[in-house]
């Protein structure tokens, strides 16, 4: 943990009065060193920013705030709307919540953008031509953090995917591609298995792709897409995906491009944005002046573009490319025979500052100055309500008996309006006509549907649950079965 306060970190930076207010967190571990180095480069390059330091992370967690962020920090973030953040350390155990997840969700930062670029031949990489941007949905999916234990044996985590969430992230990916001269947007999902949730993401992707005829589009199932990405990243350009796949694959992409120490990320929302390196606080390297500030510096470049200072962003990025090209490398990317000089954090920053105004000769220079205004953050269209009809209910039961025994019991709770049609165990149909080979846990889903020509309603749900309670059935949750404009809003059991 750093012993200096956030304000003390500003002491020797070349600051000028005025500028665009930016909230800055110096973070933990290597955070303060790489943030000071990055800010020094940005300011020397002419960034017109007014730094507002805040305290977040380990010091705040250990003072008893389980979120790691206090009210003054929120006040600054909500006012400046721009957050430049060094990595922080989440203390082990003790119910501490992930600060990153909290900030992303509270500020509505729905898009996580991670450019993963190879710097061949100056940084070792398996994929010399790699230049992929991962656009990850940042708020939904399994990260809603809604988990329950329901029986002795079974735990669940809810995967929530919304249409507005899909629309915003997919449109963001296409807008990003257009603004950055990219030729193709690829979508990764697992909609062959998760037909409703990932199916929605894919469907929205196909709908929105039609608005961008100038940009190629394609969809891959995430498993084979991930294999292709690891093997032939040159096949991809911009890839958009739901939260969990994006979390995993953006680290893979950054690593195979060269080093996680080089990759930046931008977290973009309708109102606010946060910029950070993708790596953590590397506590073992802290205070030694060895860490690579590149990931955080390149996040600063993304921030300057975001706040409308593309000329400064371009100056910094090209000077950084020239430094990498000159073989001036920190230990993590240093390689005998390729690198020329091994430097620490401060000396690396000085080397970049010396090269401000230069462009690389072998690596491709960047050109942000001519790109014009940044594109507007997309919004979702208003949802058109469908005709929603209740047609049945899934009752989940905690029981240690056979499927046939359970079926006899659950059938007794049915009526002349609705019937038990199926029992599944972990999604596999075990009644009627189950297989003796299917392994069963103590967690059963019993599906009741309205009989042909009959209506189902919520009063019948209450009656059913009352009856089950009287019978001593240990039901642990229910899911309503709706149709939307006649389309079932629920999945079938495997084998159904
Ligand atoms: P880490 O990314 O901090 O470090 C892994 C290893 O990568 C380090 O040991 C180091 O050898 C190397 N490394 C990382 N960044 C480097 C850099 N800039 N220069 C040189 N080498 C670098 O991952 P970890 O060890 O799993 O996590 C440490 C802490 O960071 C944990 O408390 C974790 O919760 C936190 N973390 C924070 C963030 C964030 O704030 N955004 C992200 C990830 C992890």
Short mmCIF file of C-alpha atoms and ligand atoms in Angstrom, two decimals:
data_model
loop_
_atom_site.label_atom_id
_atom_site.label_comp_id
_atom_site.label_asym_id
_atom_site.label_seq_id
_atom_site.Cartn_x
_atom_site.Cartn_y
_atom_site.Cartn_z
CA UNK A 1 0.00 0.00 0.00
CA UNK A 2 1.32 3.47 -0.91
CA UNK A 3 2.04 5.64 2.14
CA UNK A 4 1.74 8.90 0.16
CA UNK A 5 -1.62 10.61 -0.21
CA UNK A 6 -3.07 11.13 -3.68
CA UNK A 7 -2.38 14.90 -3.49
CA UNK A 8 1.28 14.29 -2.60
CA UNK A 9 1.65 12.25 -5.82
CA UNK A 10 1.03 15.45 -7.82
CA UNK A 11 3.90 17.39 -6.25
CA UNK A 12 6.51 17.21 -9.05
CA UNK A 13 4.25 17.02 -12.12
CA UNK A 14 4.50 19.79 -14.76
CA UNK A 15 0.93 21.04 -14.24
CA UNK A 16 -0.57 24.23 -15.68
CA UNK A 17 -3.72 26.01 -14.48
CA UNK A 18 -7.03 25.23 -16.21
CA UNK A 19 -7.78 22.32 -18.49
CA UNK A 20 -10.42 19.60 -18.75
CA UNK A 21 -11.15 18.20 -15.28
CA UNK A 22 -10.08 14.56 -14.97
CA UNK A 23 -10.46 12.44 -11.84
CA UNK A 24 -7.23 10.54 -11.20
CA UNK A 25 -6.64 7.57 -8.87
CA UNK A 26 -3.00 6.66 -8.26
CA UNK A 27 -3.96 3.16 -7.11
CA UNK A 28 -1.93 0.56 -5.23
CA UNK A 29 1.22 -1.52 -5.80
CA UNK A 30 2.93 -0.27 -8.96
CA UNK A 31 -0.03 2.12 -9.53
CA UNK A 32 1.50 5.37 -8.17
CA UNK A 33 4.77 4.90 -10.13
CA UNK A 34 3.14 4.16 -13.47
CA UNK A 35 0.51 6.89 -12.98
CA UNK A 36 3.16 9.55 -12.21
CA UNK A 37 5.18 8.43 -15.26
CA UNK A 38 2.11 8.46 -17.54
CA UNK A 39 0.83 11.83 -16.32
CA UNK A 40 4.30 13.36 -16.75
CA UNK A 41 4.39 12.23 -20.41
CA UNK A 42 0.81 13.41 -21.11
CA UNK A 43 1.45 16.84 -19.54
CA UNK A 44 4.83 17.32 -21.26
CA UNK A 45 3.07 16.50 -24.54
CA UNK A 46 0.62 19.33 -23.91
CA UNK A 47 -2.43 17.56 -22.47
CA UNK A 48 -4.81 20.25 -21.27
CA UNK A 49 -6.15 18.50 -18.19
CA UNK A 50 -6.93 19.57 -14.62
CA UNK A 51 -6.10 16.61 -12.38
CA UNK A 52 -8.44 15.91 -9.45
CA UNK A 53 -6.84 13.23 -7.28
CA UNK A 54 -9.04 10.79 -5.35
CA UNK A 55 -8.30 8.02 -2.85
CA UNK A 56 -9.66 4.58 -3.76
CA UNK A 57 -8.52 1.01 -3.27
CA UNK A 58 -6.56 -0.74 -0.55
CA UNK A 59 -6.30 2.19 1.87
CA UNK A 60 -10.07 2.80 1.62
CA UNK A 61 -10.93 -0.92 1.86
CA UNK A 62 -8.77 -1.38 4.95
CA UNK A 63 -10.36 1.69 6.58
CA UNK A 64 -13.59 -0.32 6.61
CA UNK A 65 -15.28 0.67 3.32
CA UNK A 66 -16.02 -2.71 1.65
CA UNK A 67 -16.55 -1.04 -1.74
CA UNK A 68 -13.06 0.57 -1.71
CA UNK A 69 -14.45 3.94 -2.79
CA UNK A 70 -15.92 6.76 -0.68
CA UNK A 71 -18.47 9.59 -1.21
CA UNK A 72 -15.86 12.27 -2.14
CA UNK A 73 -14.55 10.03 -4.90
CA UNK A 74 -18.08 9.48 -6.28
CA UNK A 75 -18.70 13.22 -6.16
CA UNK A 76 -15.57 13.92 -8.21
CA UNK A 77 -16.34 11.16 -10.73
CA UNK A 78 -19.92 12.28 -11.26
CA UNK A 79 -18.74 15.86 -11.80
CA UNK A 80 -15.71 15.35 -14.10
CA UNK A 81 -17.20 12.29 -15.85
CA UNK A 82 -13.67 11.24 -16.86
CA UNK A 83 -11.71 8.76 -14.74
CA UNK A 84 -8.01 7.94 -15.26
CA UNK A 85 -7.32 5.04 -12.97
CA UNK A 86 -4.19 3.13 -11.93
CA UNK A 87 -4.62 -0.51 -10.84
CA UNK A 88 -5.68 -1.17 -7.29
CA UNK A 89 -5.26 -4.10 -4.92
CA UNK A 90 -8.39 -5.87 -3.71
CA UNK A 91 -7.59 -7.27 -0.24
CA UNK A 92 -8.13 -11.04 0.02
CA UNK A 93 -11.28 -12.31 1.77
CA UNK A 94 -13.35 -10.21 4.18
CA UNK A 95 -16.29 -9.50 1.86
CA UNK A 96 -14.46 -6.79 -0.14
CA UNK A 97 -16.32 -6.02 -3.38
CA UNK A 98 -14.55 -5.56 -6.73
CA UNK A 99 -14.13 -1.81 -7.11
CA UNK A 100 -13.89 -2.11 -10.88
CA UNK A 101 -17.21 -3.91 -11.18
CA UNK A 102 -18.82 -1.38 -8.80
CA UNK A 103 -17.53 1.66 -10.74
CA UNK A 104 -18.49 0.19 -14.12
CA UNK A 105 -22.02 -0.60 -13.02
CA UNK A 106 -22.71 2.53 -10.95
CA UNK A 107 -21.51 4.83 -13.75
CA UNK A 108 -23.15 2.76 -16.52
CA UNK A 109 -19.86 2.08 -18.33
CA UNK A 110 -21.34 -0.47 -20.71
CA UNK A 111 -18.53 -0.77 -23.26
CA UNK A 112 -15.07 -2.09 -22.48
CA UNK A 113 -12.73 -1.46 -25.40
CA UNK A 114 -9.35 -3.19 -25.54
CA UNK A 115 -7.04 -2.75 -28.52
CA UNK A 116 -4.58 -5.70 -28.68
CA UNK A 117 -1.70 -4.86 -30.98
CA UNK A 118 1.59 -6.66 -31.80
CA UNK A 119 4.74 -4.52 -32.01
CA UNK A 120 6.80 -6.89 -34.14
CA UNK A 121 9.81 -7.06 -34.46
CA UNK A 122 10.45 -4.96 -31.34
CA UNK A 123 8.33 -6.90 -28.82
CA UNK A 124 8.28 -10.71 -28.99
CA UNK A 125 4.94 -12.00 -30.27
CA UNK A 126 3.56 -15.18 -31.78
CA UNK A 127 1.43 -13.09 -34.16
CA UNK A 128 3.39 -10.31 -35.88
CA UNK A 129 0.40 -8.85 -37.77
CA UNK A 130 -2.04 -8.85 -34.86
CA UNK A 131 -4.23 -5.75 -34.49
CA UNK A 132 -7.54 -6.71 -32.89
CA UNK A 133 -9.95 -4.59 -30.84
CA UNK A 134 -12.12 -6.47 -28.36
CA UNK A 135 -15.37 -4.68 -27.49
CA UNK A 136 -16.77 -6.37 -24.40
CA UNK A 137 -20.21 -5.78 -22.90
CA UNK A 138 -19.44 -4.58 -19.40
CA UNK A 139 -22.59 -4.58 -17.24
CA UNK A 140 -24.68 -7.69 -17.81
CA UNK A 141 -24.38 -11.45 -18.28
CA UNK A 142 -23.17 -13.54 -15.32
CA UNK A 143 -21.66 -10.37 -13.79
CA UNK A 144 -25.03 -9.32 -12.40
CA UNK A 145 -23.70 -11.28 -9.41
CA UNK A 146 -27.09 -12.83 -8.63
CA UNK A 147 -26.26 -16.22 -7.17
CA UNK A 148 -28.19 -18.63 -4.95
CA UNK A 149 -27.67 -21.94 -3.26
CA UNK A 150 -30.92 -23.84 -3.62
CA UNK A 151 -30.33 -27.39 -2.43
CA UNK A 152 -27.61 -29.41 -0.69
CA UNK A 153 -26.01 -30.03 -4.06
CA UNK A 154 -26.90 -27.21 -6.44
CA UNK A 155 -25.90 -23.53 -6.72
CA UNK A 156 -26.95 -21.16 -9.49
CA UNK A 157 -25.78 -17.91 -11.08
CA UNK A 158 -28.22 -15.89 -13.19
CA UNK A 159 -27.15 -14.85 -16.67
CA UNK A 160 -29.08 -11.69 -17.55
CA UNK A 161 -28.95 -10.28 -21.07
CA UNK A 162 -31.13 -7.30 -22.05
CA UNK A 163 -32.12 -6.01 -25.48
CA UNK A 164 -31.03 -2.41 -24.67
CA UNK A 165 -27.71 -3.81 -23.36
CA UNK A 166 -27.13 -5.74 -26.60
CA UNK A 167 -28.18 -2.82 -28.79
CA UNK A 168 -25.84 -0.35 -27.07
CA UNK A 169 -22.75 -2.57 -27.18
CA UNK A 170 -23.27 -3.86 -30.72
CA UNK A 171 -23.92 -0.38 -32.09
CA UNK A 172 -20.88 0.88 -30.18
CA UNK A 173 -18.74 -1.78 -31.89
CA UNK A 174 -19.95 -0.76 -35.36
CA UNK A 175 -19.57 2.96 -34.62
CA UNK A 176 -16.05 2.32 -33.29
CA UNK A 177 -15.19 0.33 -36.42
CA UNK A 178 -16.45 3.09 -38.71
CA UNK A 179 -14.70 5.87 -36.75
CA UNK A 180 -11.39 3.99 -36.72
CA UNK A 181 -11.41 2.84 -40.36
CA UNK A 182 -11.87 -0.82 -39.43
CA UNK A 183 -13.26 -3.18 -42.09
CA UNK A 184 -15.07 -5.89 -40.12
CA UNK A 185 -17.00 -6.53 -36.89
CA UNK A 186 -17.23 -10.12 -35.63
CA UNK A 187 -19.66 -11.30 -32.96
CA UNK A 188 -18.85 -14.21 -30.59
CA UNK A 189 -21.68 -15.98 -28.72
CA UNK A 190 -22.68 -19.48 -27.61
CA UNK A 191 -26.20 -19.28 -29.04
CA UNK A 192 -26.24 -22.91 -30.14
CA UNK A 193 -26.61 -23.69 -26.40
CA UNK A 194 -28.02 -20.48 -24.84
CA UNK A 195 -30.65 -19.83 -27.47
CA UNK A 196 -32.51 -17.10 -25.60
CA UNK A 197 -29.74 -15.05 -23.93
CA UNK A 198 -26.83 -15.41 -26.36
CA UNK A 199 -29.46 -15.86 -29.07
CA UNK A 200 -30.68 -12.31 -28.35
CA UNK A 201 -27.13 -10.92 -28.55
CA UNK A 202 -26.64 -12.61 -31.95
CA UNK A 203 -30.06 -11.53 -33.22
CA UNK A 204 -29.45 -7.89 -32.25
CA UNK A 205 -26.01 -8.10 -33.90
CA UNK A 206 -27.63 -9.23 -37.18
CA UNK A 207 -30.26 -6.47 -36.94
CA UNK A 208 -27.77 -3.67 -36.27
CA UNK A 209 -25.22 -4.91 -38.83
CA UNK A 210 -27.79 -4.01 -41.53
CA UNK A 211 -27.36 -0.32 -40.61
CA UNK A 212 -23.63 -0.55 -41.47
CA UNK A 213 -23.44 -1.91 -45.04
CA UNK A 214 -19.92 -0.43 -45.38
CA UNK A 215 -18.60 -2.77 -42.65
CA UNK A 216 -18.30 -6.53 -43.05
CA UNK A 217 -19.97 -8.60 -40.32
CA UNK A 218 -19.79 -12.22 -39.22
CA UNK A 219 -20.67 -14.44 -36.25
CA UNK A 220 -18.63 -17.24 -34.67
CA UNK A 221 -19.59 -19.65 -31.90
CA UNK A 222 -17.30 -18.49 -29.08
CA UNK A 223 -15.38 -21.76 -28.59
CA UNK A 224 -14.16 -22.13 -32.16
CA UNK A 225 -13.91 -18.33 -32.45
CA UNK A 226 -11.58 -18.27 -29.43
CA UNK A 227 -9.45 -21.04 -30.95
CA UNK A 228 -9.24 -19.12 -34.23
CA UNK A 229 -8.38 -15.90 -32.37
CA UNK A 230 -5.53 -17.60 -30.50
CA UNK A 231 -4.27 -19.26 -33.68
CA UNK A 232 -4.92 -16.69 -36.44
CA UNK A 233 -5.76 -13.29 -34.91
CA UNK A 234 -5.15 -11.68 -38.31
CA UNK A 235 -8.55 -13.08 -39.32
CA UNK A 236 -10.24 -10.59 -36.98
CA UNK A 237 -10.55 -6.83 -36.72
CA UNK A 238 -13.17 -5.66 -34.15
CA UNK A 239 -14.80 -8.41 -32.06
CA UNK A 240 -17.90 -7.74 -29.94
CA UNK A 241 -19.08 -10.17 -27.25
CA UNK A 242 -20.99 -10.60 -24.00
CA UNK A 243 -19.26 -9.86 -20.69
CA UNK A 244 -17.76 -13.20 -19.60
CA UNK A 245 -16.37 -14.22 -23.00
CA UNK A 246 -14.99 -10.70 -23.40
CA UNK A 247 -13.34 -10.78 -19.98
CA UNK A 248 -11.49 -14.00 -20.76
CA UNK A 249 -10.71 -13.42 -24.42
CA UNK A 250 -9.47 -9.85 -24.06
CA UNK A 251 -6.76 -11.08 -21.67
CA UNK A 252 -5.88 -13.90 -24.07
CA UNK A 253 -5.73 -11.44 -26.97
CA UNK A 254 -3.54 -8.97 -25.04
CA UNK A 255 -1.17 -11.74 -23.96
CA UNK A 256 -0.72 -13.31 -27.40
CA UNK A 257 -0.21 -9.86 -28.94
CA UNK A 258 2.89 -9.42 -26.77
CA UNK A 259 2.32 -8.58 -23.15
CA UNK A 260 -0.52 -7.73 -20.79
CA UNK A 261 1.77 -4.90 -19.62
CA UNK A 262 1.17 -3.03 -22.91
CA UNK A 263 -2.60 -3.17 -23.27
CA UNK A 264 -4.92 -0.29 -22.36
CA UNK A 265 -8.67 -0.33 -21.89
CA UNK A 266 -11.44 2.23 -22.08
CA UNK A 267 -14.73 1.78 -20.22
CA UNK A 268 -17.32 3.94 -21.92
CA UNK A 269 -20.80 4.94 -20.78
CA UNK A 270 -23.44 7.42 -21.86
CA UNK A 271 -22.38 9.90 -19.14
CA UNK A 272 -18.90 8.90 -17.93
CA UNK A 273 -15.77 7.06 -19.06
CA UNK A 274 -12.89 5.31 -17.29
CA UNK A 275 -9.42 4.61 -18.70
CA UNK A 276 -6.96 2.10 -17.25
CA UNK A 277 -4.31 -0.52 -18.00
CA UNK A 278 -5.62 -4.08 -18.20
CA UNK A 279 -3.05 -5.44 -15.75
CA UNK A 280 -3.31 -5.35 -11.96
CA UNK A 281 -1.24 -3.69 -9.24
CA UNK A 282 1.64 -6.25 -9.38
CA UNK A 283 2.43 -5.72 -5.65
CA UNK A 284 5.69 -7.72 -5.86
CA UNK A 285 7.10 -5.11 -8.27
CA UNK A 286 5.92 -2.08 -6.30
CA UNK A 287 8.32 0.69 -5.27
CA UNK A 288 11.23 -0.63 -7.36
CA UNK A 289 10.97 1.67 -10.39
CA UNK A 290 10.79 -1.33 -12.73
CA UNK A 291 7.14 -1.49 -13.86
CA UNK A 292 6.10 -0.80 -17.43
CA UNK A 293 3.81 2.27 -17.60
CA UNK A 294 2.82 1.55 -21.24
CA UNK A 295 -0.66 0.06 -20.64
CA UNK A 296 -1.68 3.04 -18.49
CA UNK A 297 -0.04 5.55 -20.85
CA UNK A 298 -1.91 4.12 -23.86
CA UNK A 299 -5.12 4.28 -21.79
CA UNK A 300 -4.24 7.97 -21.34
CA UNK A 301 -4.02 8.24 -25.15
CA UNK A 302 -7.56 6.81 -25.41
CA UNK A 303 -8.67 9.33 -22.76
CA UNK A 304 -7.21 12.29 -24.68
CA UNK A 305 -9.10 11.20 -27.81
CA UNK A 306 -12.26 10.91 -25.69
CA UNK A 307 -11.93 14.44 -24.28
CA UNK A 308 -11.26 15.93 -27.70
CA UNK A 309 -7.45 16.32 -27.65
CA UNK A 310 -6.51 13.99 -30.53
CA UNK A 311 -3.40 15.97 -31.55
CA UNK A 312 -1.84 15.45 -28.10
CA UNK A 313 -2.95 11.79 -28.15
CA UNK A 314 -1.21 11.33 -31.50
CA UNK A 315 2.01 13.04 -30.26
CA UNK A 316 2.16 10.78 -27.21
CA UNK A 317 1.32 7.56 -29.06
CA UNK A 318 3.86 8.16 -31.85
CA UNK A 319 6.60 9.09 -29.33
CA UNK A 320 5.80 5.89 -27.43
CA UNK A 321 6.01 3.82 -30.66
CA UNK A 322 9.37 5.47 -31.45
CA UNK A 323 10.64 4.56 -27.94
CA UNK A 324 9.59 0.92 -28.37
CA UNK A 325 11.18 0.90 -31.83
CA UNK A 326 14.44 2.32 -30.43
CA UNK A 327 14.65 -0.76 -28.19
CA UNK A 328 14.21 1.15 -24.91
CA UNK A 329 12.31 -1.46 -22.93
CA UNK A 330 11.26 -2.23 -19.37
CA UNK A 331 12.15 -5.67 -17.97
CA UNK A 332 8.84 -7.32 -18.93
CA UNK A 333 9.40 -6.87 -22.68
CA UNK A 334 13.21 -6.75 -22.66
CA UNK A 335 14.83 -9.35 -24.90
CA UNK A 336 18.56 -9.76 -25.50
CA UNK A 337 19.41 -9.11 -29.17
CA UNK A 338 16.17 -7.17 -29.83
CA UNK A 339 16.07 -4.60 -27.04
CA UNK A 340 18.84 -1.96 -26.82
CA UNK A 341 18.52 -0.61 -23.28
CA UNK A 342 16.79 -1.98 -20.19
CA UNK A 343 15.19 0.89 -18.28
CA UNK A 344 13.01 1.45 -15.24
CA UNK A 345 9.68 3.27 -15.08
CA UNK A 346 11.11 6.80 -14.76
CA UNK A 347 13.79 6.38 -17.44
CA UNK A 348 11.19 4.91 -19.81
CA UNK A 349 8.99 7.97 -19.28
CA UNK A 350 11.98 10.29 -19.90
CA UNK A 351 12.74 8.39 -23.14
CA UNK A 352 9.16 8.89 -24.37
CA UNK A 353 9.30 12.61 -23.44
CA UNK A 354 12.58 13.00 -25.40
CA UNK A 355 10.82 11.54 -28.46
CA UNK A 356 7.73 13.78 -28.38
CA UNK A 357 7.34 15.13 -31.92
CA UNK A 358 8.88 12.03 -33.51
CA UNK A 359 7.04 9.31 -35.43
CA UNK A 360 8.12 5.67 -35.70
CA UNK A 361 9.81 4.52 -38.92
CA UNK A 362 9.14 0.76 -38.93
CA UNK A 363 5.97 0.55 -36.81
CA UNK A 364 2.90 2.20 -38.32
CA UNK A 365 2.46 5.75 -36.97
CA UNK A 366 -0.98 6.65 -35.61
CA UNK A 367 -3.04 9.52 -37.04
CA UNK A 368 -5.77 10.69 -34.68
CA UNK A 369 -5.58 14.43 -35.40
CA UNK A 370 -7.43 14.16 -38.74
CA UNK A 371 -10.09 11.77 -37.43
CA UNK A 372 -12.56 14.52 -36.52
CA UNK A 373 -14.95 14.52 -33.59
CA UNK A 374 -15.37 11.33 -31.53
CA UNK A 375 -18.62 9.50 -32.34
CA UNK A 376 -21.62 9.90 -30.04
CA UNK A 377 -22.14 7.09 -27.52
CA UNK A 378 -25.06 5.05 -28.90
CA UNK A 379 -28.36 4.71 -27.09
CA UNK A 380 -30.83 1.85 -27.22
CA UNK A 381 -34.14 2.26 -29.04
CA UNK A 382 -37.25 2.32 -26.85
CA UNK A 383 -38.56 -1.19 -26.28
CA UNK A 384 -41.82 -2.06 -28.03
CA UNK A 385 -43.88 -4.11 -25.55
CA UNK A 386 -45.00 -7.53 -26.85
CA UNK A 387 -48.26 -9.33 -26.08
CA UNK A 388 -47.19 -11.32 -23.04
CA UNK A 389 -49.19 -14.37 -21.95
CA UNK A 390 -48.62 -16.67 -18.98
CA UNK A 391 -48.87 -20.28 -20.19
CA UNK A 392 -47.34 -22.27 -17.34
CA UNK A 393 -44.78 -22.50 -14.58
CA UNK A 394 -41.53 -24.28 -13.78
CA UNK A 395 -41.38 -25.32 -10.13
CA UNK A 396 -37.88 -26.21 -8.89
CA UNK A 397 -37.88 -28.80 -6.14
CA UNK A 398 -35.26 -29.99 -3.64
CA UNK A 399 -35.79 -33.76 -3.35
CA UNK A 400 -33.84 -37.01 -3.00
CA UNK A 401 -36.07 -39.49 -4.79
CA UNK A 402 -36.41 -40.95 -8.27
CA UNK A 403 -37.89 -38.99 -11.16
CA UNK A 404 -40.90 -41.34 -11.31
CA UNK A 405 -41.59 -40.95 -7.57
CA UNK A 406 -41.37 -37.18 -7.86
CA UNK A 407 -43.58 -37.18 -10.98
CA UNK A 408 -46.34 -39.11 -9.14
CA UNK A 409 -46.23 -36.57 -6.31
CA UNK A 410 -46.16 -33.51 -8.56
CA UNK A 411 -48.94 -34.83 -10.81
CA UNK A 412 -51.19 -34.91 -7.76
CA UNK A 413 -50.88 -31.11 -7.53
CA UNK A 414 -52.07 -30.55 -11.12
CA UNK A 415 -55.70 -29.72 -11.99
CA UNK A 416 -58.10 -30.04 -14.92
CA UNK A 417 -56.70 -26.72 -16.23
CA UNK A 418 -52.96 -27.50 -16.27
CA UNK A 419 -50.77 -30.60 -16.22
CA UNK A 420 -47.26 -31.68 -15.31
CA UNK A 421 -45.57 -32.13 -18.72
CA UNK A 422 -41.92 -32.65 -17.93
CA UNK A 423 -39.30 -33.03 -15.19
CA UNK A 424 -35.67 -32.22 -15.88
CA UNK A 425 -32.56 -32.56 -13.75
CA UNK A 426 -29.86 -29.97 -14.54
CA UNK A 427 -31.74 -29.30 -17.78
CA UNK A 428 -31.95 -32.92 -18.98
CA UNK A 429 -35.39 -34.51 -19.32
CA UNK A 430 -35.74 -37.36 -16.84
CA UNK A 431 -39.55 -37.71 -16.96
CA UNK A 432 -41.42 -38.85 -18.97
CA UNK A 433 -39.17 -41.43 -20.63
CA UNK A 434 -35.90 -40.59 -18.89
CA UNK A 435 -32.82 -42.76 -19.24
CA UNK A 436 -31.47 -44.70 -16.24
CA UNK A 437 -27.95 -43.55 -17.23
CA UNK A 438 -28.69 -39.84 -16.53
CA UNK A 439 -26.98 -38.69 -13.34
CA UNK A 440 -29.43 -36.86 -11.10
CA UNK A 441 -28.78 -34.35 -8.33
CA UNK A 442 -31.26 -33.23 -5.65
CA UNK A 443 -32.48 -30.30 -7.82
CA UNK A 444 -35.46 -30.94 -10.13
CA UNK A 445 -37.42 -28.71 -12.48
CA UNK A 446 -41.11 -29.65 -12.79
CA UNK A 447 -42.88 -27.99 -15.71
CA UNK A 448 -46.63 -27.37 -15.63
CA UNK A 449 -48.37 -26.09 -18.77
CA UNK A 450 -51.97 -25.04 -19.40
CA UNK A 451 -54.00 -27.83 -21.05
CA UNK A 452 -55.05 -27.19 -24.69
CA UNK A 453 -57.77 -24.55 -24.86
CA UNK A 454 -57.33 -23.57 -21.17
CA UNK A 455 -55.91 -20.34 -19.75
CA UNK A 456 -53.18 -20.17 -17.11
CA UNK A 457 -53.01 -17.31 -14.63
CA UNK A 458 -51.18 -16.08 -11.54
CA UNK A 459 -53.98 -17.14 -9.20
CA UNK A 460 -53.36 -20.73 -10.36
CA UNK A 461 -49.68 -20.34 -9.45
CA UNK A 462 -50.67 -19.32 -5.93
CA UNK A 463 -53.10 -22.30 -5.69
CA UNK A 464 -50.45 -24.71 -6.97
CA UNK A 465 -47.82 -23.51 -4.50
CA UNK A 466 -50.35 -23.66 -1.66
CA UNK A 467 -51.11 -27.27 -2.54
CA UNK A 468 -47.42 -28.17 -2.80
CA UNK A 469 -46.83 -26.58 0.61
CA UNK A 470 -49.64 -28.67 2.14
CA UNK A 471 -48.13 -31.78 0.53
CA UNK A 472 -44.74 -30.95 2.10
CA UNK A 473 -42.94 -30.49 -1.25
CA UNK A 474 -39.72 -28.49 -0.78
CA UNK A 475 -39.99 -26.12 -3.75
CA UNK A 476 -37.00 -23.76 -3.91
CA UNK A 477 -37.96 -21.44 -6.75
CA UNK A 478 -40.40 -20.91 -9.61
CA UNK A 479 -40.04 -19.45 -13.09
CA UNK A 480 -43.09 -18.16 -14.94
CA UNK A 481 -43.45 -19.42 -18.51
CA UNK A 482 -44.56 -16.67 -20.87
CA UNK A 483 -45.11 -16.38 -24.56
CA UNK A 484 -44.27 -13.03 -26.21
CA UNK A 485 -46.39 -12.39 -29.30
CA UNK A 486 -46.96 -16.14 -29.33
CA UNK A 487 -43.23 -17.06 -29.21
CA UNK A 488 -42.19 -19.14 -26.17
CA UNK A 489 -40.03 -17.11 -23.79
CA UNK A 490 -38.50 -20.21 -22.23
CA UNK A 491 -36.16 -22.99 -23.31
CA UNK A 492 -37.13 -26.61 -23.82
CA UNK A 493 -35.55 -29.38 -21.73
CA UNK A 494 -32.64 -31.24 -23.34
CA UNK A 495 -34.17 -34.32 -24.97
CA UNK A 496 -37.63 -32.71 -25.10
P1 LIG B 1 -1.08 -8.32 -12.07
O1 LIG B 1 -1.48 -7.92 -13.45
O2 LIG B 1 -1.03 -7.26 -11.06
O3 LIG B 1 0.36 -8.96 -12.12
C1 LIG B 1 0.71 -10.20 -12.73
C2 LIG B 1 2.18 -10.16 -13.11
O4 LIG B 1 2.31 -9.44 -14.33
C3 LIG B 1 3.06 -9.40 -12.12
O5 LIG B 1 3.61 -10.24 -11.16
C4 LIG B 1 4.12 -8.80 -12.99
O6 LIG B 1 5.18 -9.72 -13.15
C5 LIG B 1 3.46 -8.61 -14.32
N1 LIG B 1 3.03 -7.23 -14.58
C6 LIG B 1 1.76 -6.73 -14.53
N2 LIG B 1 1.75 -5.46 -14.87
C7 LIG B 1 3.02 -5.11 -15.13
C8 LIG B 1 3.65 -3.90 -15.54
N3 LIG B 1 2.96 -2.77 -15.76
N4 LIG B 1 4.99 -3.90 -15.72
C9 LIG B 1 5.68 -5.01 -15.53
N5 LIG B 1 5.17 -6.18 -15.16
C10 LIG B 1 3.85 -6.24 -14.96
O7 LIG B 1 -2.05 -9.51 -11.60
P2 LIG B 1 -2.27 -10.18 -10.17
O8 LIG B 1 -0.93 -10.47 -9.55
O9 LIG B 1 -3.19 -11.31 -10.43
O10 LIG B 1 -3.05 -9.12 -9.30
C11 LIG B 1 -2.44 -8.27 -8.33
C12 LIG B 1 -3.51 -7.36 -7.73
O11 LIG B 1 -4.04 -6.51 -8.76
C13 LIG B 1 -4.71 -8.09 -7.11
O12 LIG B 1 -5.05 -7.48 -5.89
C14 LIG B 1 -5.83 -7.89 -8.11
O13 LIG B 1 -7.09 -7.88 -7.50
C15 LIG B 1 -5.48 -6.53 -8.66
N6 LIG B 1 -6.00 -6.25 -10.02
C16 LIG B 1 -6.45 -4.99 -10.24
C17 LIG B 1 -6.90 -4.62 -11.49
C18 LIG B 1 -7.39 -3.22 -11.69
O14 LIG B 1 -7.34 -2.42 -10.79
N7 LIG B 1 -7.87 -2.90 -12.87
C19 LIG B 1 -6.88 -5.54 -12.56
C20 LIG B 1 -6.38 -6.83 -12.32
C21 LIG B 1 -5.94 -7.17 -11.04
#
